[in-house]
Short mmCIF file of C-alpha atoms in Angstrom, two decimals:
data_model
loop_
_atom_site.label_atom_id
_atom_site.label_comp_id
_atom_site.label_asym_id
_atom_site.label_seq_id
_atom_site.Cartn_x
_atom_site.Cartn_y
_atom_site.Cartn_z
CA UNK A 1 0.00 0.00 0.00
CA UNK A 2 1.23 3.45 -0.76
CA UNK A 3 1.84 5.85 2.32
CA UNK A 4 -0.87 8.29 2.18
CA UNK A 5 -0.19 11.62 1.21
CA UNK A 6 -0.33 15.19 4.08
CA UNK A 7 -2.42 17.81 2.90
CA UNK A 8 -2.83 21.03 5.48
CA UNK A 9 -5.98 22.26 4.78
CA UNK A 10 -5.79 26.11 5.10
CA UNK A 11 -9.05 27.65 6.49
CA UNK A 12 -8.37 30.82 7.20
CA UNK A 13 -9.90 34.03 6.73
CA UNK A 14 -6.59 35.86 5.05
CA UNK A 15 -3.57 35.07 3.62
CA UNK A 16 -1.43 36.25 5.43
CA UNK A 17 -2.78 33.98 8.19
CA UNK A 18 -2.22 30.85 5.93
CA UNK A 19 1.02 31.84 4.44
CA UNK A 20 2.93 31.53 7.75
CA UNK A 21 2.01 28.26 8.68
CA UNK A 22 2.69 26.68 5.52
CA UNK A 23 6.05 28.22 4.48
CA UNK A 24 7.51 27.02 8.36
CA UNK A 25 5.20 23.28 7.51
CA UNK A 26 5.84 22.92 3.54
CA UNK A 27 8.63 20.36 4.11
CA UNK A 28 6.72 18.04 5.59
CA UNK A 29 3.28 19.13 3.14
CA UNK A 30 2.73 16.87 -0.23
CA UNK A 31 -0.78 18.74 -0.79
CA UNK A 32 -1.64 22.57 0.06
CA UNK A 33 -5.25 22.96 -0.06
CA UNK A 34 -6.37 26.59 -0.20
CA UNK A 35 -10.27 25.94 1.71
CA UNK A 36 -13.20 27.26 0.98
CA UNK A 37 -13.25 29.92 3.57
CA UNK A 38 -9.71 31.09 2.34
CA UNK A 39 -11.03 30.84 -1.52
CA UNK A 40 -13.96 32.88 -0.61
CA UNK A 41 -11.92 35.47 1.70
CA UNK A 42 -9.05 36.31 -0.62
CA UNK A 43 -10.55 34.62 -3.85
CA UNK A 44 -8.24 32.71 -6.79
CA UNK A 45 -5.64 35.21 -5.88
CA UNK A 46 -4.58 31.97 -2.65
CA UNK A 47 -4.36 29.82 -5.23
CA UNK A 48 -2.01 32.03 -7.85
CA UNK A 49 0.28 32.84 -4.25
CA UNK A 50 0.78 29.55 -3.18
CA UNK A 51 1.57 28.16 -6.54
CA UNK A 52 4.02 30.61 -7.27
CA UNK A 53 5.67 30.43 -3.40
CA UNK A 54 5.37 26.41 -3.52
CA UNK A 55 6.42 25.62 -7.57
CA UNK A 56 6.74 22.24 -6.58
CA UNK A 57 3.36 20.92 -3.99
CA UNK A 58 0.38 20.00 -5.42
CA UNK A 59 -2.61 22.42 -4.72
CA UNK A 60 -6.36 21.60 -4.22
CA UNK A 61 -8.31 24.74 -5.20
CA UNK A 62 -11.39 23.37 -2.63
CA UNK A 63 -14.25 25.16 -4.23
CA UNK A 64 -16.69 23.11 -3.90
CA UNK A 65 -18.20 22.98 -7.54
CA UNK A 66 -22.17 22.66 -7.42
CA UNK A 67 -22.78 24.42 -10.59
CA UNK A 68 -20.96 25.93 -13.75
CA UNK A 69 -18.39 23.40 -13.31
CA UNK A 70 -16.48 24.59 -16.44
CA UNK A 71 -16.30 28.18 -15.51
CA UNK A 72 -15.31 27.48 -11.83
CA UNK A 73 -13.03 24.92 -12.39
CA UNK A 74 -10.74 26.36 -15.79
CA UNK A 75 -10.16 29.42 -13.86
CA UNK A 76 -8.96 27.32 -10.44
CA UNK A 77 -6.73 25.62 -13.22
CA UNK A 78 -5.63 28.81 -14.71
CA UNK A 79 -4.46 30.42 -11.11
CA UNK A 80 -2.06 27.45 -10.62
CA UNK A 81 -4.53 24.43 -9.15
CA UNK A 82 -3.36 20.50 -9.86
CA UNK A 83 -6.91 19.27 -8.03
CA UNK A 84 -10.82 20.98 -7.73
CA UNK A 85 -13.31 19.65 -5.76
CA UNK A 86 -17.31 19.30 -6.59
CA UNK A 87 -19.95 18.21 -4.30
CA UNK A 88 -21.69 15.06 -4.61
CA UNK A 89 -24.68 16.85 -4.82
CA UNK A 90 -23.82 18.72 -8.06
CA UNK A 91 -25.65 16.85 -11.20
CA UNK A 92 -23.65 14.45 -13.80
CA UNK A 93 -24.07 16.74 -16.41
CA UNK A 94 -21.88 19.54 -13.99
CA UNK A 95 -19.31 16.55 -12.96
CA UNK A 96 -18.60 15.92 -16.44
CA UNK A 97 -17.88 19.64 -17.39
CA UNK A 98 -15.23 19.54 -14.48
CA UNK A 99 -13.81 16.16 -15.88
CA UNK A 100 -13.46 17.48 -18.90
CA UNK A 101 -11.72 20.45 -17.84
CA UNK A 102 -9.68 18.53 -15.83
CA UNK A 103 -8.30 15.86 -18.33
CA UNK A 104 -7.60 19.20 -20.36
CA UNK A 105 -5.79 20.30 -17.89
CA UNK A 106 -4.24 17.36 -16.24
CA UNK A 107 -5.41 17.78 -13.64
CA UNK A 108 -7.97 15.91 -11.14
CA UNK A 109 -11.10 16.42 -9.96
CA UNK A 110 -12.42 15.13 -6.69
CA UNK A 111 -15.47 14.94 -5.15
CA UNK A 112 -16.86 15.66 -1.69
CA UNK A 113 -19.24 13.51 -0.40
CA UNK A 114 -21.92 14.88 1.45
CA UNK A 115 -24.95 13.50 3.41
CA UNK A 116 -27.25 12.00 1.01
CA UNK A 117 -24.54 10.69 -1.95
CA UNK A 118 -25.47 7.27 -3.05
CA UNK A 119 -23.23 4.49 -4.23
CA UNK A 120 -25.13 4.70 -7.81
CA UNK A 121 -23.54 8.14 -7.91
CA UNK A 122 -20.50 6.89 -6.94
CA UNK A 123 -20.24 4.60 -10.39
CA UNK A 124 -21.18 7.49 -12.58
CA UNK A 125 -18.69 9.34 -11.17
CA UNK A 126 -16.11 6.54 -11.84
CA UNK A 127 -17.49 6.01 -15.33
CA UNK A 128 -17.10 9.38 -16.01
CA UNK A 129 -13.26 8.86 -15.00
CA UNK A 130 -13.18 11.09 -12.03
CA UNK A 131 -10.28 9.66 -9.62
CA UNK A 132 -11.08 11.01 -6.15
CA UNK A 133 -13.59 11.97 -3.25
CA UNK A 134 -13.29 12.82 -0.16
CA UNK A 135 -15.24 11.32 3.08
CA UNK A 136 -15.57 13.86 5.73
CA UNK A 137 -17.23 14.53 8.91
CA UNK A 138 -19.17 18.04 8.35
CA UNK A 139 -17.44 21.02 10.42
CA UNK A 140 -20.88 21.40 11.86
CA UNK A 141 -21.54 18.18 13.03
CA UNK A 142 -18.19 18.25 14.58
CA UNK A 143 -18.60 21.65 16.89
CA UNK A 144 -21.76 19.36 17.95
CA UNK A 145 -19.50 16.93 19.47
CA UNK A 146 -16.45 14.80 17.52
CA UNK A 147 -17.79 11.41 16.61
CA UNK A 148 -14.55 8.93 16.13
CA UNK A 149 -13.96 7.10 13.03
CA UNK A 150 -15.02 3.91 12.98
CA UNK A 151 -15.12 0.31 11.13
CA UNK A 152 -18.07 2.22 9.33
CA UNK A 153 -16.35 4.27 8.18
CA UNK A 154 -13.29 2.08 7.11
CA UNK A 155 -15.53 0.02 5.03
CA UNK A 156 -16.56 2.89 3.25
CA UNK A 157 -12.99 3.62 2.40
CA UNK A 158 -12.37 0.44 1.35
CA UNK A 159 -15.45 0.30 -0.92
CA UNK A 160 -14.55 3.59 -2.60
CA UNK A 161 -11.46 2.61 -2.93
CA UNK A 162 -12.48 -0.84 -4.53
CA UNK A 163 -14.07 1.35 -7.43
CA UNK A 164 -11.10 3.12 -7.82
CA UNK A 165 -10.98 5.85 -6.11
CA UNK A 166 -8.61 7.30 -4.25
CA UNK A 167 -9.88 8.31 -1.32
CA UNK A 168 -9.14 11.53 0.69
CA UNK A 169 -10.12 11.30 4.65
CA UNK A 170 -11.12 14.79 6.23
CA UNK A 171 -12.93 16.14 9.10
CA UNK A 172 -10.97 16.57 12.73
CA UNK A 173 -8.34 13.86 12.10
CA UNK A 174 -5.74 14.41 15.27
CA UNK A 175 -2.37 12.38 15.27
CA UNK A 176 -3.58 9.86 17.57
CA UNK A 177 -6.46 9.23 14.89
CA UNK A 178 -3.87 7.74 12.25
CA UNK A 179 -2.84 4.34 13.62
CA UNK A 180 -6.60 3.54 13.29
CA UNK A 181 -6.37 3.92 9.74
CA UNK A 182 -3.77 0.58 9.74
CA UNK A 183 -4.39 -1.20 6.42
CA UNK A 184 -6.92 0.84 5.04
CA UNK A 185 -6.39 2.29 2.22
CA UNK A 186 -5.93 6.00 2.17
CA UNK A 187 -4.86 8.29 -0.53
CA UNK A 188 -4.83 11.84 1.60
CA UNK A 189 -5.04 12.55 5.23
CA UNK A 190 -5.91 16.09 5.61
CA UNK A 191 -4.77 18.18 9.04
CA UNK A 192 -6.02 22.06 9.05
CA UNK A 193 -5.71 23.87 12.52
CA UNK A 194 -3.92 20.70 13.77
CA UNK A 195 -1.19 22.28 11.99
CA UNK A 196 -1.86 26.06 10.93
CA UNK A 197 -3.05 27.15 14.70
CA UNK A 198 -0.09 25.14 16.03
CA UNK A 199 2.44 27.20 17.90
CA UNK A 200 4.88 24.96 16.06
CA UNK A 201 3.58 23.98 12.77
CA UNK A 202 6.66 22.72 11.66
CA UNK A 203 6.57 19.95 14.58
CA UNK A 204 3.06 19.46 14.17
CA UNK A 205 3.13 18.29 10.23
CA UNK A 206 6.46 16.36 10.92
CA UNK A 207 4.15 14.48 13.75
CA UNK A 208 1.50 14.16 11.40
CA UNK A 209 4.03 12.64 8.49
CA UNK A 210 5.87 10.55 11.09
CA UNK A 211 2.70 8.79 12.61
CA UNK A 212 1.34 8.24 8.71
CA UNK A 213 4.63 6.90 7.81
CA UNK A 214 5.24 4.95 10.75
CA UNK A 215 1.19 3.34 10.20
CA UNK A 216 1.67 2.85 6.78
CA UNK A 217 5.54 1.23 6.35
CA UNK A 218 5.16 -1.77 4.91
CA UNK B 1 -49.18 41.06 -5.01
CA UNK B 2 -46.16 42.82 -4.29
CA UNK B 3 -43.73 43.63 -7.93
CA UNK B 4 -40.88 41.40 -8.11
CA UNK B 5 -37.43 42.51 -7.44
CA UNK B 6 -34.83 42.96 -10.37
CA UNK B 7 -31.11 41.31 -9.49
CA UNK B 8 -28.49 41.44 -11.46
CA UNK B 9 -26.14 38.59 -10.60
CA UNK B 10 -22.59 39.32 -11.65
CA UNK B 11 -20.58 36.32 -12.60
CA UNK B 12 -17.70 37.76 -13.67
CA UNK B 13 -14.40 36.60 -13.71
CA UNK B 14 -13.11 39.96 -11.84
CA UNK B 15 -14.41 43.46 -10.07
CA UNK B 16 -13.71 45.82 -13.33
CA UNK B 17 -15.45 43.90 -15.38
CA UNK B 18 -18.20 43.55 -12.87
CA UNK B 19 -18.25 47.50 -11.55
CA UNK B 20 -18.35 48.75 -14.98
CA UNK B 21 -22.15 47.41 -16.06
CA UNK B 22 -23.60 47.09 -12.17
CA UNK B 23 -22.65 50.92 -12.44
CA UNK B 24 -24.67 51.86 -15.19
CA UNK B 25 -27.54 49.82 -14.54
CA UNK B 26 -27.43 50.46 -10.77
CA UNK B 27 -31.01 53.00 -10.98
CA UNK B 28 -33.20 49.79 -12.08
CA UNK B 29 -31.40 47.27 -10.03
CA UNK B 30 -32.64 45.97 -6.51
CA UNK B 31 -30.44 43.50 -5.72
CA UNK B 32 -26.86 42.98 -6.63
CA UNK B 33 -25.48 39.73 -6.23
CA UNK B 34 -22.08 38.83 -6.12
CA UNK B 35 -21.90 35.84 -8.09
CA UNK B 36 -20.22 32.65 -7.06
CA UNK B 37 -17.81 32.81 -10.00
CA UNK B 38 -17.04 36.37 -8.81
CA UNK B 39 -16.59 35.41 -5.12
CA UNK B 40 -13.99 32.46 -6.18
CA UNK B 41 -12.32 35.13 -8.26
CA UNK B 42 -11.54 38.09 -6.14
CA UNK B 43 -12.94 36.81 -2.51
CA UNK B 44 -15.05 38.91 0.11
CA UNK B 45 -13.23 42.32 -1.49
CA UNK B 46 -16.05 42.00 -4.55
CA UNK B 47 -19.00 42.06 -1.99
CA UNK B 48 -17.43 44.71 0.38
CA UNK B 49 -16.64 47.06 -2.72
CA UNK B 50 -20.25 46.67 -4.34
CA UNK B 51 -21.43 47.78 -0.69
CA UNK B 52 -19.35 50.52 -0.48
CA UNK B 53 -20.38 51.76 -3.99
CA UNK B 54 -23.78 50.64 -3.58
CA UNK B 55 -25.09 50.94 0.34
CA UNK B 56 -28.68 51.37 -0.91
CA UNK B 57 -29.00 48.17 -2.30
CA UNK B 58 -29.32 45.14 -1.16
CA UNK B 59 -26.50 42.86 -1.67
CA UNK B 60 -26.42 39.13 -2.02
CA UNK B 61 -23.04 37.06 -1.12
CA UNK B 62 -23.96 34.04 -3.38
CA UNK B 63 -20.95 31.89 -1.34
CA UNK B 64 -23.15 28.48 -2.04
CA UNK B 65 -22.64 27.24 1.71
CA UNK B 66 -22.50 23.44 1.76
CA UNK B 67 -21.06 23.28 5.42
CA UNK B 68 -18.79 25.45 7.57
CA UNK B 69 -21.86 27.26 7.50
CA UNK B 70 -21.39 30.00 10.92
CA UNK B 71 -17.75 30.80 9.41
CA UNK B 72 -18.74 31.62 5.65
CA UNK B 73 -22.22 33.64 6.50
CA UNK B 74 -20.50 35.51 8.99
CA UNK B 75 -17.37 36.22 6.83
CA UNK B 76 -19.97 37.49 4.11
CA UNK B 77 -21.98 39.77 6.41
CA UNK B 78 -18.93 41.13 7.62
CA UNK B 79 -18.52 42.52 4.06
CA UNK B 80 -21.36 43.29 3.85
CA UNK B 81 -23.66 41.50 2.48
CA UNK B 82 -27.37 41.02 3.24
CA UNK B 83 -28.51 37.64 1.72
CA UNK B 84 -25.95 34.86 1.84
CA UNK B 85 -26.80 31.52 0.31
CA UNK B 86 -26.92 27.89 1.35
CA UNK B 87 -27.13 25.29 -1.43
CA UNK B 88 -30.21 22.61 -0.67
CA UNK B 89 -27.58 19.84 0.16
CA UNK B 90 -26.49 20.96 3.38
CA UNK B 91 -27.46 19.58 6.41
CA UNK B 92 -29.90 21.15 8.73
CA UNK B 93 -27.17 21.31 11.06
CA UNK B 94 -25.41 24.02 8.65
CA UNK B 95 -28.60 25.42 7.66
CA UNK B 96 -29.39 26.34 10.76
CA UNK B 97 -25.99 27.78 12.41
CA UNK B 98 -26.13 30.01 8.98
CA UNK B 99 -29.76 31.06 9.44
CA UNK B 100 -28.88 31.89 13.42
CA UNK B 101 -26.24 34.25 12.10
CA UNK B 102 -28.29 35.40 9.82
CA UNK B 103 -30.43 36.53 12.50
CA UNK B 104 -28.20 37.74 14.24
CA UNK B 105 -26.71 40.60 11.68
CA UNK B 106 -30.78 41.15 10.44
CA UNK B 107 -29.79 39.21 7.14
CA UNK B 108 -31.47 36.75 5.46
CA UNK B 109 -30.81 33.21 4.35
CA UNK B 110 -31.50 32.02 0.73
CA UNK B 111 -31.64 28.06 -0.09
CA UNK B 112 -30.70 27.35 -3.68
CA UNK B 113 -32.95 24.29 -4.66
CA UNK B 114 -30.26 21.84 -6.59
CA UNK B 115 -31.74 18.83 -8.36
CA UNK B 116 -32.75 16.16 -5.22
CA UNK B 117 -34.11 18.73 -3.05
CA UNK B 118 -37.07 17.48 -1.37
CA UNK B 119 -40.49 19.33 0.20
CA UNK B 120 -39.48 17.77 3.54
CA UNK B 121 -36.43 19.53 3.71
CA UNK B 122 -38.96 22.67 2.49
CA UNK B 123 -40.79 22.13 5.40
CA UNK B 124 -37.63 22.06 7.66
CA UNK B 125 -36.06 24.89 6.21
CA UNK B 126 -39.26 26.91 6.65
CA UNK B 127 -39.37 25.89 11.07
CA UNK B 128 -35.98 26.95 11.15
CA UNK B 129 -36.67 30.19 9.80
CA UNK B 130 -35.03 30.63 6.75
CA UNK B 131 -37.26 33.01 4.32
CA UNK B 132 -36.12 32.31 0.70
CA UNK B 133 -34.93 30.00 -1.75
CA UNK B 134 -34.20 30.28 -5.42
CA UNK B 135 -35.46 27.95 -7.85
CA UNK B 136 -33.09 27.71 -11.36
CA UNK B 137 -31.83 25.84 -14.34
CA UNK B 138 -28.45 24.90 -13.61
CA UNK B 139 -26.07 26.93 -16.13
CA UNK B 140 -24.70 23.29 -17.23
CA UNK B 141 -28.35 22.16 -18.43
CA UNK B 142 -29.02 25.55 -19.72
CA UNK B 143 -25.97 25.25 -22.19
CA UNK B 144 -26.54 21.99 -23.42
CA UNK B 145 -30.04 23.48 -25.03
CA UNK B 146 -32.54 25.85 -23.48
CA UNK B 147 -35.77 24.25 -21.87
CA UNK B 148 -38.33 26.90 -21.64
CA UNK B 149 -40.62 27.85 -17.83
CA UNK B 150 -43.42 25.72 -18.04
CA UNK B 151 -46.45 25.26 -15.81
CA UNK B 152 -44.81 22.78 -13.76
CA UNK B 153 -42.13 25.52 -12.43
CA UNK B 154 -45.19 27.59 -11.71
CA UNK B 155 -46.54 25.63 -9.83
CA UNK B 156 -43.43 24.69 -8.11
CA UNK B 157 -43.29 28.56 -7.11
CA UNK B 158 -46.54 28.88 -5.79
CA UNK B 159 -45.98 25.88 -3.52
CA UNK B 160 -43.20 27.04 -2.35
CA UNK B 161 -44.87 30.96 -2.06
CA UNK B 162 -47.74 28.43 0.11
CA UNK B 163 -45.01 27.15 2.50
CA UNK B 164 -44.42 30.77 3.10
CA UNK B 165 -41.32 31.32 1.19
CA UNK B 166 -40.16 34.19 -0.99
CA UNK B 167 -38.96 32.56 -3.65
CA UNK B 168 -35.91 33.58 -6.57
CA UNK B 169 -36.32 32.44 -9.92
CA UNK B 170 -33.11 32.81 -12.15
CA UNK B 171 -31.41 30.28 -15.51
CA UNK B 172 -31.38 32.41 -18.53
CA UNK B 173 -34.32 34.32 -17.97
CA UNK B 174 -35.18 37.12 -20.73
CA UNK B 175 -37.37 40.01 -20.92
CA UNK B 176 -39.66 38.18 -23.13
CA UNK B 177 -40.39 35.22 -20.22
CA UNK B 178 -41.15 37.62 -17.48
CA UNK B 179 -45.25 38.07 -18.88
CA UNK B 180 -45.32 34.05 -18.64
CA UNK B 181 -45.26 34.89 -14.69
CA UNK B 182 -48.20 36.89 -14.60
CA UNK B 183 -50.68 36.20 -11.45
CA UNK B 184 -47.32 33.48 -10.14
CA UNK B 185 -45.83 35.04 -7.13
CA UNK B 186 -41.97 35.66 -7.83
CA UNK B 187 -39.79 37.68 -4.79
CA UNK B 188 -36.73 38.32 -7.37
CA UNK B 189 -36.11 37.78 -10.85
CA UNK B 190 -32.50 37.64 -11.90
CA UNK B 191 -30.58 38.77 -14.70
CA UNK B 192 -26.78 38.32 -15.59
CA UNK B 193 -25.41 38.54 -18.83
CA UNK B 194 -28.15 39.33 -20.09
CA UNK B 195 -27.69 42.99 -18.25
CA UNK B 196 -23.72 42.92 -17.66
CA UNK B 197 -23.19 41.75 -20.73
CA UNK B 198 -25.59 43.85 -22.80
CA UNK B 199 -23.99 46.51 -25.11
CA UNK B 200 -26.20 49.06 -23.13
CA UNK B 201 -26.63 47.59 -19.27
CA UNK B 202 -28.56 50.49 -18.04
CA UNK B 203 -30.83 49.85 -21.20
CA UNK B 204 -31.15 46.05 -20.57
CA UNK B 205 -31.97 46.38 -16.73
CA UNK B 206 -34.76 49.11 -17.81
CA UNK B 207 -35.84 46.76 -20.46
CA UNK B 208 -36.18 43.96 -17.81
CA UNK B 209 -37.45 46.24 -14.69
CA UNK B 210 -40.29 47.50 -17.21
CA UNK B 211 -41.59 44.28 -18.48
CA UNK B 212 -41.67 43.39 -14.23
CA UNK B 213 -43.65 46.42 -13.68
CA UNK B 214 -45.90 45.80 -16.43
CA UNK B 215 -46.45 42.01 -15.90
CA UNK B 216 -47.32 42.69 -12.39
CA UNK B 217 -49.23 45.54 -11.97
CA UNK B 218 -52.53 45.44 -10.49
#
């Protein structure tokens, strides 16, 4: 199994707020992903900074595509992006735009799921060639109390990952979380204010990588 | 029954090219709303601009909220906006932490109805509060050949008008559809290119607040 990739997740309200944690974490990054709040606070102008501070990461434009898939997505591509992300709830017609973009652009479209995807949607979105989603708990179901990850969820992963997706694993995820993940297969472990809020963030992604690398080694 | 609003929603791909036509057409406009496209593009600086060149109007952040829901509305109302929008996906959960900030700034919550919406969630929306949703043709079904407002979207309205909603109609609507509302009980119409993209936008946002005034007068 391949050792799952880092992505810091960077939620913040400004740049300048995301810019220091990542320059002191970007060793230990493989993904930047400028969020939706920091997409919607400082628009495609995150995405254009971080590629041209971090030539060499790959960068998730997380804009949550629900409509006018081409639109949204060419001009994440154009300011720099390698992935875009659409919700589950956006139609077939408005995942295929993305695709199509995306195989354009090489680059990759993922998509979140949210409450209420189905596994029939799943199979479109696999015959339509998309490679990745991401399973999440929902920011606001989390601030209602953190549910843990469990063999539920696991056999998700596994599933989606059976159809050939790569799957992305969001939503709280604390070091100590990781060694639960043993054997399953995971494509992206995202940390946000684990690491950006840290008063080391350095420390805190090398923690992150070490306990991923450590579950993972073959 | 009251005259519908006139909106012009402003998907650019940047301010100038937005500022230019919302100025000219500014007299006949009610709403302004800061597209999603433009929001991805240039961030909360679009909405807090239009509000500081427009603090008359109202302004609509249309930021598409699929969770995160407290952080994004209150992001937008900081800039200004008055109407934010959740997409009909989200969880109650996030539909209600945006509607009680909402509240809590005196703005108001929109719910964009996305194919799989269902008149349960209606109902719940409507106990939690939340005053308005728009009902549209998504932009990707719209390009792949017009389908024209039939009887079944009027009806659709009124139900929704019945559950006590004030209800948004936008996808490609043109002067010449507006008298195929008469007597159906429409909140806002919205226009985009077809006003910020018109050779004369002051002209094209008369042409389309006339034909309102006309359809619906008593």
């Amino acid at each position: 199994m391949e050792t799952p990739k880092l992505q810091i997740a960077l939620d913040n309200y400004d740049l300048p707020s995301a810019l220091a944690p990542v320059q002191k974490a970007a060793a230990h990054i493989d993904v930047i992903e400028c969020g939706t709040i920091l997409c919607l606070a400082e628009g495609m102008h995150a995405v254009r900074i971080m590629r041209s501070l971090f030539p060499e990461k790959t960068i998730l434009a997380d804009v949550r595509i629900v409509e006018a898939g081409s639109l949204i997505s060419k001009m994440a591509f154009d300011a720099g992006a390698n992935w875009v992300s659409v919700v589950s709830g956006a139609t077939m017609m408005t995942v295929e735009s993305v695709q199509k973009e995306a195989q354009k652009r090489n680059g990759q479209v993922q998509i979140e799921l949210i409450d209420g995807w189905t596994w029939e949607q799943a199979k479109c979105w696999r015959a339509l060639g998309v490679p990745q989603v991401i399973t999440h708990r929902s920011r606001d179901a989390e601030a209602k109390g953190a549910l843990t990850w469990s063999e539920k969820d696991f056999d998700e992963i596994r599933k989606l990952n059976d159809l050939g997706f790569s799957v992305t694993v969001t939503g709280g995820v604390v070091p100590q979380d990781i060694p639960l993940f043993k054997g399953v297969p995971v494509y992206v472990f995202i940390a946000g204010r684990g690491i950006y809020a840290a008063s080391d963030p350095a420390a805190a992604a090398k923690q992150f990588k070490d306990v991923i690398t450590e579950t993972f080694k073959s």
